[in-house]
PDB file of C-alpha atoms in Angstrom:
ATOM      1  CA  GLN A 261     107.684 141.374  96.096  1.00 64.00           C
ATOM      2  CA  VAL A 262     106.163 138.330  94.418  1.00 69.00           C
ATOM      3  CA  GLN A 263     102.703 139.013  93.025  1.00 84.00           C
ATOM      4  CA  LEU A 264     100.273 136.244  92.163  1.00 93.00           C
ATOM      5  CA  VAL A 265      97.171 136.700  90.031  1.00 93.00           C
ATOM      6  CA  GLU A 266      94.377 134.130  89.857  1.00 95.00           C
ATOM      7  CA  SER A 267      91.877 133.877  87.038  1.00 95.00           C
ATOM      8  CA  GLY A 268      89.298 131.488  85.631  1.00 97.00           C
ATOM      9  CA  GLY A 269      86.604 131.607  88.277  1.00 97.00           C
ATOM     10  CA  GLY A 270      82.954 131.971  87.457  1.00 97.00           C
ATOM     11  CA  LEU A 271      79.432 130.672  87.855  1.00 98.00           C
ATOM     12  CA  VAL A 272      78.776 127.092  86.783  1.00 98.00           C
ATOM     13  CA  GLN A 273      76.236 124.364  87.374  1.00 98.00           C
ATOM     14  CA  ALA A 274      76.815 121.214  89.381  1.00 97.00           C
ATOM     15  CA  GLY A 275      78.699 118.661  87.332  1.00 97.00           C
ATOM     16  CA  ASP A 276      80.525 121.257  85.255  1.00 98.00           C
ATOM     17  CA  SER A 277      84.256 121.915  85.127  1.00 98.00           C
ATOM     18  CA  LEU A 278      86.490 124.932  85.545  1.00 98.00           C
ATOM     19  CA  ARG A 279      90.188 125.557  85.143  1.00 98.00           C
ATOM     20  CA  LEU A 280      91.816 128.146  87.343  1.00 98.00           C
ATOM     21  CA  SER A 281      95.116 129.768  86.477  1.00 97.00           C
ATOM     22  CA  CYS A 282      97.683 131.530  88.611  1.00 95.00           C
ATOM     23  CA  ALA A 283     100.330 133.712  87.041  1.00 92.00           C
ATOM     24  CA  ALA A 284     103.543 134.547  88.866  1.00 86.00           C
ATOM     25  CA  PRO A 285     106.847 136.278  88.148  1.00 77.00           C
ATOM     26  CA  GLY A 286     109.277 134.025  86.362  1.00 68.00           C
ATOM     27  CA  ARG A 287     112.425 134.949  88.225  1.00 68.00           C
ATOM     28  CA  THR A 288     111.981 132.478  91.088  1.00 64.00           C
ATOM     29  CA  PHE A 289     108.769 130.703  90.116  1.00 73.00           C
ATOM     30  CA  SER A 290     110.319 127.287  89.571  1.00 77.00           C
ATOM     31  CA  TRP A 291     111.754 127.258  93.095  1.00 81.00           C
ATOM     32  CA  PHE A 292     108.409 127.699  94.826  1.00 89.00           C
ATOM     33  CA  ALA A 293     105.821 125.173  95.814  1.00 92.00           C
ATOM     34  CA  MET A 294     102.514 126.433  94.457  1.00 93.00           C
ATOM     35  CA  GLY A 295      99.366 125.774  96.416  1.00 96.00           C
ATOM     36  CA  TRP A 296      95.655 126.299  96.028  1.00 98.00           C
ATOM     37  CA  PHE A 297      93.412 127.178  98.937  1.00 98.00           C
ATOM     38  CA  ARG A 298      89.761 128.075  99.105  1.00 98.00           C
ATOM     39  CA  GLN A 299      87.465 129.855 101.500  1.00 98.00           C
ATOM     40  CA  PRO A 300      83.797 128.855 101.377  1.00 97.00           C
ATOM     41  CA  PRO A 301      81.197 131.326 102.638  1.00 95.00           C
ATOM     42  CA  GLY A 302      81.249 131.478 106.417  1.00 96.00           C
ATOM     43  CA  LYS A 303      84.228 129.146 106.732  1.00 97.00           C
ATOM     44  CA  GLU A 304      87.961 129.452 107.184  1.00 96.00           C
ATOM     45  CA  ARG A 305      90.430 129.118 104.382  1.00 97.00           C
ATOM     46  CA  GLU A 306      91.235 125.486 103.631  1.00 97.00           C
ATOM     47  CA  PHE A 307      93.880 123.632 101.697  1.00 98.00           C
ATOM     48  CA  VAL A 308      92.955 122.254  98.284  1.00 98.00           C
ATOM     49  CA  ALA A 309      96.091 121.180  96.419  1.00 98.00           C
ATOM     50  CA  VAL A 310      99.803 121.827  96.039  1.00 96.00           C
ATOM     51  CA  ILE A 311     102.511 121.073  93.513  1.00 95.00           C
ATOM     52  CA  TRP A 312     106.190 121.106  94.438  1.00 90.00           C
ATOM     53  CA  GLY A 313     108.670 123.366  92.693  1.00 83.00           C
ATOM     54  CA  SER A 314     111.570 120.925  92.570  1.00 74.00           C
ATOM     55  CA  SER A 315     109.482 118.063  91.212  1.00 76.00           C
ATOM     56  CA  ASP A 316     105.994 117.259  89.994  1.00 81.00           C
ATOM     57  CA  ARG A 317     104.929 115.801  93.316  1.00 92.00           C
ATOM     58  CA  THR A 318     101.418 116.837  94.289  1.00 96.00           C
ATOM     59  CA  ASN A 319      99.153 116.605  97.288  1.00 96.00           C
ATOM     60  CA  TYR A 320      95.391 117.027  97.528  1.00 97.00           C
ATOM     61  CA  ALA A 321      92.763 117.514 100.148  1.00 97.00           C
ATOM     62  CA  GLU A 322      90.362 114.595 100.396  1.00 96.00           C
ATOM     63  CA  SER A 323      87.593 116.752  98.994  1.00 95.00           C
ATOM     64  CA  ALA A 324      89.668 117.426  95.884  1.00 96.00           C
ATOM     65  CA  LYS A 325      91.348 114.093  95.270  1.00 96.00           C
ATOM     66  CA  GLY A 326      89.997 112.374  92.187  1.00 96.00           C
ATOM     67  CA  ARG A 327      88.234 115.484  90.909  1.00 97.00           C
ATOM     68  CA  PHE A 328      90.857 118.218  90.910  1.00 98.00           C
ATOM     69  CA  THR A 329      94.262 118.259  89.251  1.00 98.00           C
ATOM     70  CA  VAL A 330      97.029 120.752  89.966  1.00 97.00           C
ATOM     71  CA  SER A 331      99.757 121.289  87.405  1.00 95.00           C
ATOM     72  CA  ARG A 332     102.336 123.878  86.478  1.00 91.00           C
ATOM     73  CA  ASN A 333     104.152 125.179  83.459  1.00 88.00           C
ATOM     74  CA  ASN A 334     107.338 126.807  84.664  1.00 80.00           C
ATOM     75  CA  ALA A 335     108.195 128.092  81.206  1.00 83.00           C
ATOM     76  CA  ARG A 336     104.966 130.087  81.266  1.00 86.00           C
ATOM     77  CA  ASN A 337     105.187 130.938  84.975  1.00 86.00           C
ATOM     78  CA  THR A 338     101.718 129.546  85.517  1.00 92.00           C
ATOM     79  CA  VAL A 339     100.069 127.024  87.813  1.00 94.00           C
ATOM     80  CA  TYR A 340      96.663 125.507  87.102  1.00 96.00           C
ATOM     81  CA  LEU A 341      93.862 123.900  89.017  1.00 98.00           C
ATOM     82  CA  GLN A 342      91.574 121.790  86.873  1.00 98.00           C
ATOM     83  CA  MET A 343      88.310 121.200  88.699  1.00 98.00           C
ATOM     84  CA  ASN A 344      85.898 118.572  87.439  1.00 98.00           C
ATOM     85  CA  THR A 345      82.532 117.344  88.650  1.00 97.00           C
ATOM     86  CA  LEU A 346      81.971 120.483  90.637  1.00 98.00           C
ATOM     87  CA  ASN A 347      79.268 120.584  93.276  1.00 97.00           C
ATOM     88  CA  SER A 348      77.811 123.229  95.537  1.00 96.00           C
ATOM     89  CA  GLU A 349      80.346 122.425  98.261  1.00 96.00           C
ATOM     90  CA  ASP A 350      83.069 123.721  95.949  1.00 98.00           C
ATOM     91  CA  THR A 351      81.652 127.236  96.038  1.00 98.00           C
ATOM     92  CA  ALA A 352      84.372 129.444  97.478  1.00 98.00           C
ATOM     93  CA  VAL A 353      86.962 132.069  96.786  1.00 98.00           C
ATOM     94  CA  TYR A 354      89.998 130.244  95.470  1.00 98.00           C
ATOM     95  CA  TYR A 355      93.483 131.504  96.241  1.00 97.00           C
ATOM     96  CA  CYS A 356      96.840 130.754  94.728  1.00 96.00           C
ATOM     97  CA  ALA A 357      99.831 130.791  97.063  1.00 95.00           C
ATOM     98  CA  ALA A 358     103.593 130.358  96.804  1.00 93.00           C
ATOM     99  CA  ALA A 359     105.847 128.757  99.398  1.00 92.00           C
ATOM    100  CA  LYS A 360     109.625 128.896  99.591  1.00 88.00           C
ATOM    101  CA  SER A 361     109.581 125.856 101.847  1.00 83.00           C
ATOM    102  CA  THR A 362     107.629 122.634 101.404  1.00 81.00           C
ATOM    103  CA  ILE A 363     107.375 121.849 105.108  1.00 82.00           C
ATOM    104  CA  LEU A 364     103.929 123.340 105.734  1.00 86.00           C
ATOM    105  CA  VAL A 365     102.340 123.192 102.312  1.00 88.00           C
ATOM    106  CA  THR A 366      98.939 122.086 103.625  1.00 92.00           C
ATOM    107  CA  ARG A 367      98.661 125.084 105.925  1.00 94.00           C
ATOM    108  CA  SER A 368      98.117 128.724 105.084  1.00 94.00           C
ATOM    109  CA  SER A 369     100.937 129.664 107.444  1.00 95.00           C
ATOM    110  CA  GLY A 370     103.376 127.755 105.259  1.00 93.00           C
ATOM    111  CA  TYR A 371     103.045 130.151 102.339  1.00 94.00           C
ATOM    112  CA  ASP A 372     104.883 133.371 101.698  1.00 92.00           C
ATOM    113  CA  TYR A 373     102.838 134.989  98.932  1.00 93.00           C
ATOM    114  CA  TRP A 374      99.165 135.066  98.030  1.00 94.00           C
ATOM    115  CA  GLY A 375      96.930 136.164  95.224  1.00 95.00           C
ATOM    116  CA  GLN A 376      93.731 138.149  95.654  1.00 94.00           C
ATOM    117  CA  GLY A 377      91.462 135.208  94.909  1.00 96.00           C
ATOM    118  CA  THR A 378      88.935 134.290  92.257  1.00 97.00           C
ATOM    119  CA  GLN A 379      85.307 133.449  92.948  1.00 98.00           C
ATOM    120  CA  VAL A 380      83.921 130.050  92.018  1.00 98.00           C
ATOM    121  CA  THR A 381      80.181 129.598  92.402  1.00 98.00           C
ATOM    122  CA  VAL A 382      78.490 126.277  91.705  1.00 98.00           C
ATOM    123  CA  SER A 383      74.723 126.203  91.493  1.00 96.00           C
ATOM    124  CA  SER A 384      72.993 123.058  92.683  1.00 86.00           C
TER     125      SER A 384
END
């Protein structure tokens, strides 16, 4: 079983930045696409960003593009989500996910493993 662990969430003010981390086992980490999703209060889980395992190709939700950056360090078995210029709409539980396939990387159903989530709260 692949276990993912998110960290780095917290309470910040609008305009601040946060960097989330997701640690994963190293055995097959480099073969997985690693995605970030979030679930705002009262809403369904939504796609934020993804980085491919076989390359550094990335994809972002419109709400994240230009403000968020996803990256990975395969040697350290870690994926990151740098979030800048945060606003109240970014308040959510953020989840890291791993996908064996890159076909459905913008959908929750496309991922095989999930972390427990880390809370990000942005005060306005």
